[in-house]
Coordinates of C-alpha atoms in Angstrom, one line a residue:
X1 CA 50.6 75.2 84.1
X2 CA 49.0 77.0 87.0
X3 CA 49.4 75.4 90.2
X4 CA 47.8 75.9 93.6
X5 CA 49.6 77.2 96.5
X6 CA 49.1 75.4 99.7
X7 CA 50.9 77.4 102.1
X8 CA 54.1 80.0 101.6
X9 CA 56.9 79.4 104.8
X10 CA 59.0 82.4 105.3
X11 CA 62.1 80.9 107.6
X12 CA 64.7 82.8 108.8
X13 CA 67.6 80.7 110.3
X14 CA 67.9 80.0 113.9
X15 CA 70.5 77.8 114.4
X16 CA 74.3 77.0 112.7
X17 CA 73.1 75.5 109.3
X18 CA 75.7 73.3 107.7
X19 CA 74.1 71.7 104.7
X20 CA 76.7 70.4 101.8
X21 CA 77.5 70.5 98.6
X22 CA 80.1 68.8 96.0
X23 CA 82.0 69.1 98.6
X24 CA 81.1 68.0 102.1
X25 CA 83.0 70.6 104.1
X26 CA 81.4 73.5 101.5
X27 CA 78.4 75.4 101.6
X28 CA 76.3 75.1 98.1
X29 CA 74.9 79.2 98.5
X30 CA 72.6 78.5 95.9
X31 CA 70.6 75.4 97.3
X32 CA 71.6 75.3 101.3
X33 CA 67.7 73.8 101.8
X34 CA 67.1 71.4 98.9
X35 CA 63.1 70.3 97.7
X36 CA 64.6 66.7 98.3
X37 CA 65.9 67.0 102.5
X38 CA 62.4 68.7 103.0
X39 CA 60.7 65.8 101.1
X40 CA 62.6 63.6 103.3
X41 CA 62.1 64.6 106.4
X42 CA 58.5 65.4 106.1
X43 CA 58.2 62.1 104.5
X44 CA 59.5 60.7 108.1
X45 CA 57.3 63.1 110.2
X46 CA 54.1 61.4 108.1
X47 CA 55.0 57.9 108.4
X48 CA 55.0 58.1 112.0
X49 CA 51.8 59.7 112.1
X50 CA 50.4 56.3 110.3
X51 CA 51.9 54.5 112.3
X52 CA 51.1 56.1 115.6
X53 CA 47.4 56.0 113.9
X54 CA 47.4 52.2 113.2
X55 CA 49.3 51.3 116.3
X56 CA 46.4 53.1 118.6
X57 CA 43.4 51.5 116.0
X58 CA 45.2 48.1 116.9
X59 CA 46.0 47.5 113.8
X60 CA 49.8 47.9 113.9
X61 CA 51.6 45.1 116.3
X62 CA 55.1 44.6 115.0
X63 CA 57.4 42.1 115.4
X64 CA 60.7 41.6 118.3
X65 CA 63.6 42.6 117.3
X66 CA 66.6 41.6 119.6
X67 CA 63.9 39.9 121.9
X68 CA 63.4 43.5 123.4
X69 CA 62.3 46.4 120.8
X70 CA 59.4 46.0 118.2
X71 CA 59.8 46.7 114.8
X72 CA 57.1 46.7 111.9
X73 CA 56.6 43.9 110.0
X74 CA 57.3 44.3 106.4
X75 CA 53.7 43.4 105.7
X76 CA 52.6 46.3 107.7
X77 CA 55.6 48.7 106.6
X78 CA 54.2 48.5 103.0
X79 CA 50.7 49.6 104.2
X80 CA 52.5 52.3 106.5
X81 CA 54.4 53.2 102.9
X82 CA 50.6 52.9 101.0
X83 CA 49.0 55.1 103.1
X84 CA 51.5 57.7 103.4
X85 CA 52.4 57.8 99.3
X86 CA 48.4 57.2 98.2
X87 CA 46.1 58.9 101.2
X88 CA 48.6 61.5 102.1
X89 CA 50.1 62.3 98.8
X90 CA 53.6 62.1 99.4
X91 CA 53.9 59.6 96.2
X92 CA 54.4 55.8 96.5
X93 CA 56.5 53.4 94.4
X94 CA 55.2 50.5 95.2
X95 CA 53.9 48.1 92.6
X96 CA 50.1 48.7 93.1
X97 CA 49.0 51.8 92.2
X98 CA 52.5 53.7 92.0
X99 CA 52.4 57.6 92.0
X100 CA 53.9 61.0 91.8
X101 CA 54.3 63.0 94.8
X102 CA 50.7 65.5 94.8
X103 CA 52.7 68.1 96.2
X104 CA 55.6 70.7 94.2
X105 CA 57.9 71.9 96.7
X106 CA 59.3 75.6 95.8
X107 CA 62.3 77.1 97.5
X108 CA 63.3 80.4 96.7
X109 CA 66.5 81.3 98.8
X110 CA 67.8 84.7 99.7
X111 CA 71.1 85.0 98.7
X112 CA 71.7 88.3 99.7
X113 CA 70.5 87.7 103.4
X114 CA 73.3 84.9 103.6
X115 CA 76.3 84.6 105.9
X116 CA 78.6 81.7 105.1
X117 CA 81.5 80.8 107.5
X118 CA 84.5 78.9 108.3
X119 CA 84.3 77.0 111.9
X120 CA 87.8 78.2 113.2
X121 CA 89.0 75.7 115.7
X122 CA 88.8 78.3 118.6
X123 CA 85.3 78.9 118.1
X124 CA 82.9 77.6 120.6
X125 CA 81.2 75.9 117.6
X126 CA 83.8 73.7 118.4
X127 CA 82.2 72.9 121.6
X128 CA 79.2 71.0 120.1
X129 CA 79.8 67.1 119.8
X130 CA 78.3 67.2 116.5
X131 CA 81.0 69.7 115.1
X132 CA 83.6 67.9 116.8
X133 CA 83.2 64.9 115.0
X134 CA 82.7 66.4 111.7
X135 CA 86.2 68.2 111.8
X136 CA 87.9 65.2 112.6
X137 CA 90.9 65.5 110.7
X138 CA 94.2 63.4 110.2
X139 CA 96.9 63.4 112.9
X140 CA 95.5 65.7 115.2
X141 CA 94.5 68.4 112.5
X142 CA 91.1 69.3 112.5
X143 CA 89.0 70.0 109.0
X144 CA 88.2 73.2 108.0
X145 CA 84.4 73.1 107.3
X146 CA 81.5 76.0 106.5
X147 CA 78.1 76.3 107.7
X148 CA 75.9 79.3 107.3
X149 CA 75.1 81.5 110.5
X150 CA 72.5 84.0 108.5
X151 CA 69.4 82.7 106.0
X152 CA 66.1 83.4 104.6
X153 CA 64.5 80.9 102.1
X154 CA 61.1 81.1 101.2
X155 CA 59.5 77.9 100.7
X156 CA 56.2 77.2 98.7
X157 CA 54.1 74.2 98.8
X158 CA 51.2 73.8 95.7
X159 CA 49.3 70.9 94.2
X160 CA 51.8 68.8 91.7
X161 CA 49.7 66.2 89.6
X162 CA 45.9 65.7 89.7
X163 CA 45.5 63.7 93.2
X164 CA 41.8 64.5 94.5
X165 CA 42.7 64.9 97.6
X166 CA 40.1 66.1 100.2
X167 CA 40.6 68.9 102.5
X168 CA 41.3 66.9 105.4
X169 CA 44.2 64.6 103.8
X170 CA 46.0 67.9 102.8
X171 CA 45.9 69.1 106.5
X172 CA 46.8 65.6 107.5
X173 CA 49.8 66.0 105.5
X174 CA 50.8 69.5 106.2
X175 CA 50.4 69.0 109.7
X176 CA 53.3 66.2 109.1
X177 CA 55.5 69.2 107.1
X178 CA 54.4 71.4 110.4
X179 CA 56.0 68.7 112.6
X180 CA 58.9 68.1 110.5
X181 CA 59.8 72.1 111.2
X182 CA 59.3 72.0 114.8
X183 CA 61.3 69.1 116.0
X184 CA 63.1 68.4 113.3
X185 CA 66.2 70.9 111.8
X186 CA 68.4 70.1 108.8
X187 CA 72.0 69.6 107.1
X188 CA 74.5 67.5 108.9
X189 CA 73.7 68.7 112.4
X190 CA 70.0 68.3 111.7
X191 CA 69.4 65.8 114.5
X192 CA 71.5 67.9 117.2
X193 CA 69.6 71.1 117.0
X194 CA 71.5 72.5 114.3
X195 CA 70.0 73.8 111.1
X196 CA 66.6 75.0 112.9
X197 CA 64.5 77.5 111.5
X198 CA 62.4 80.1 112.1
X199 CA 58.9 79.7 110.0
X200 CA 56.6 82.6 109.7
X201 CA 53.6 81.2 107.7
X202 CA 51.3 82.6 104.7
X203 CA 47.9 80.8 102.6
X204 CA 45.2 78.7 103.6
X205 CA 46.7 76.4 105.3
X206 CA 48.9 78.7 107.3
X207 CA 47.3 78.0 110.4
X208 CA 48.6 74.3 110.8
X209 CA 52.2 75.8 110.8
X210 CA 51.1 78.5 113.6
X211 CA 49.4 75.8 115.4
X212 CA 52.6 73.5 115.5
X213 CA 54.1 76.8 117.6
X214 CA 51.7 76.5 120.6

C-alpha cells in the first residue's frame, strides 16, 4: 500500500529523555519515542483546540466543579471527542460513526546517535524535583534509573485509511502535533521540561512545524 507523507520531523534531543520500558527504571533503545505517547499527546494538544474553539463560539459552557473551577459537561466532552476523532482525524470510538485514526505515525530511531545513562546520585540531575521523586528508593537508598542524554528519531506522519479530509482539517490537525512539540516534551519528565526535542521539519506541511517556532 502506498501512503502519503504529510510531513517528515527530524528531532534531535534537547533535554534528559527518560522514557521506559519493561522495566521502569530502563531505557527500551529500540522504541524511546513510541507512535502511541505521540498519539497521545497530540491527541491532548487537539482537544483543547476544540474546545478553546467552542468555548469562544459560545458553544462550550461547562459545568462547576468544587463550586469554583468549570469542567465540560459530558454532553459536550463527547462532541469535544466527535470533532477531534471525525473532523480532525485522530479516530473516534464512540458509538456513532466510530473510526480509525486517518493518520500512520512512522518513527525511525537512530540507534547509533544514542547515549543511554545511569542518573548517579551525585549528578545534578539529581537536582530536578522530577528526578528526585523518581529515585525514591527504600530506607534512604535512592533507585538507580536511565534516561537518554543523546537522540535522533525521525518521525513520519502519512494518510492511514481513506478519510477525505480537506486541506484545511489536516493543517488543523498538524498544527495540534506542532503544539504538542513545542510545549509539550515526553517520557516521565515530560511535563517538567524533560524529554524536549529539537524538530527540524520536511514535506508540505512543513511549514506549520516552522511556524510553531516563531
Amino acid at each position: 500500500m502506498t501512503y502519503v507523507e504529510y510531513v517528515e520531523l527530524n528531532l534531535s534531543l534537547s533535554t534528559p529523555f527518560l522514557p521506559g520500558s519493561a522495566d521502569a527504571n530502563e531505557v527500551d533503545l529500540d522504541w524511546p519515542l513510541r507512535p502511541s505517547e505521540v498519539k497521545g499527546i497530540w491527541r491532548w494538544w487537539a482537544r483543547a483546540l476544540v474546545a478553546g474553539a467552542l468555548f469562544n463560539k459560545g458553544l462550550l459552557h461547562g459545568r462547576v466543579v468544587g463550586g469554583i473551577v468549570k469542567d465540560a459537561s459530558r454532553e459536550e466532552a463527547s462532541c469535544i471527542s466527535r470533532i477531534t476523532g471525525l473532523y480532525l482525524g485522530l479516530g473516534y470510538v464512540g458509538g456513532d460513526g466510530a473510526k480509525s485514526s486517518c493518520f500512520r505515525i512512522m518513527i525511525n530511531p537512530d540507534t547509533q546517535q544514542y547515549l543511554s545513562q545511569q542518573i548517579n546520585p551525585n549528578s545534578d540531575l539529581n537536582q530536578l524535583q522530577r528526578i528526585k521523586l523518581l529515585t525514591l528508593g527504600e530506607k534512604n537508598r535512592r533507585k538507580r534509573i536511565k534516561y537518554v542524554s543523546r537522540a535522533s528519531i525521525t518521525l513520519k506522519i502519512s494518510d492511514n485509511i481513506p478519510c477525505n479530509l480537506d486541506k484545511a482539517s489536516i493543517e488543523a490537525s498538524l498544527s495540534a502535533l506542532a503544539l504538542a512539540f513545542k510545549y509539550s516534551c515526553f517520557g516521565k519528565g515530560g511535563r517538567r521540561g524533560l524529554g524536549c526535542f529539537n524538530i527540524t521539519p520536511h514535506g508540505q506541511y512543513s511549514q506549520i512545524f516552522l511556524m510553531s517556532d516563531q
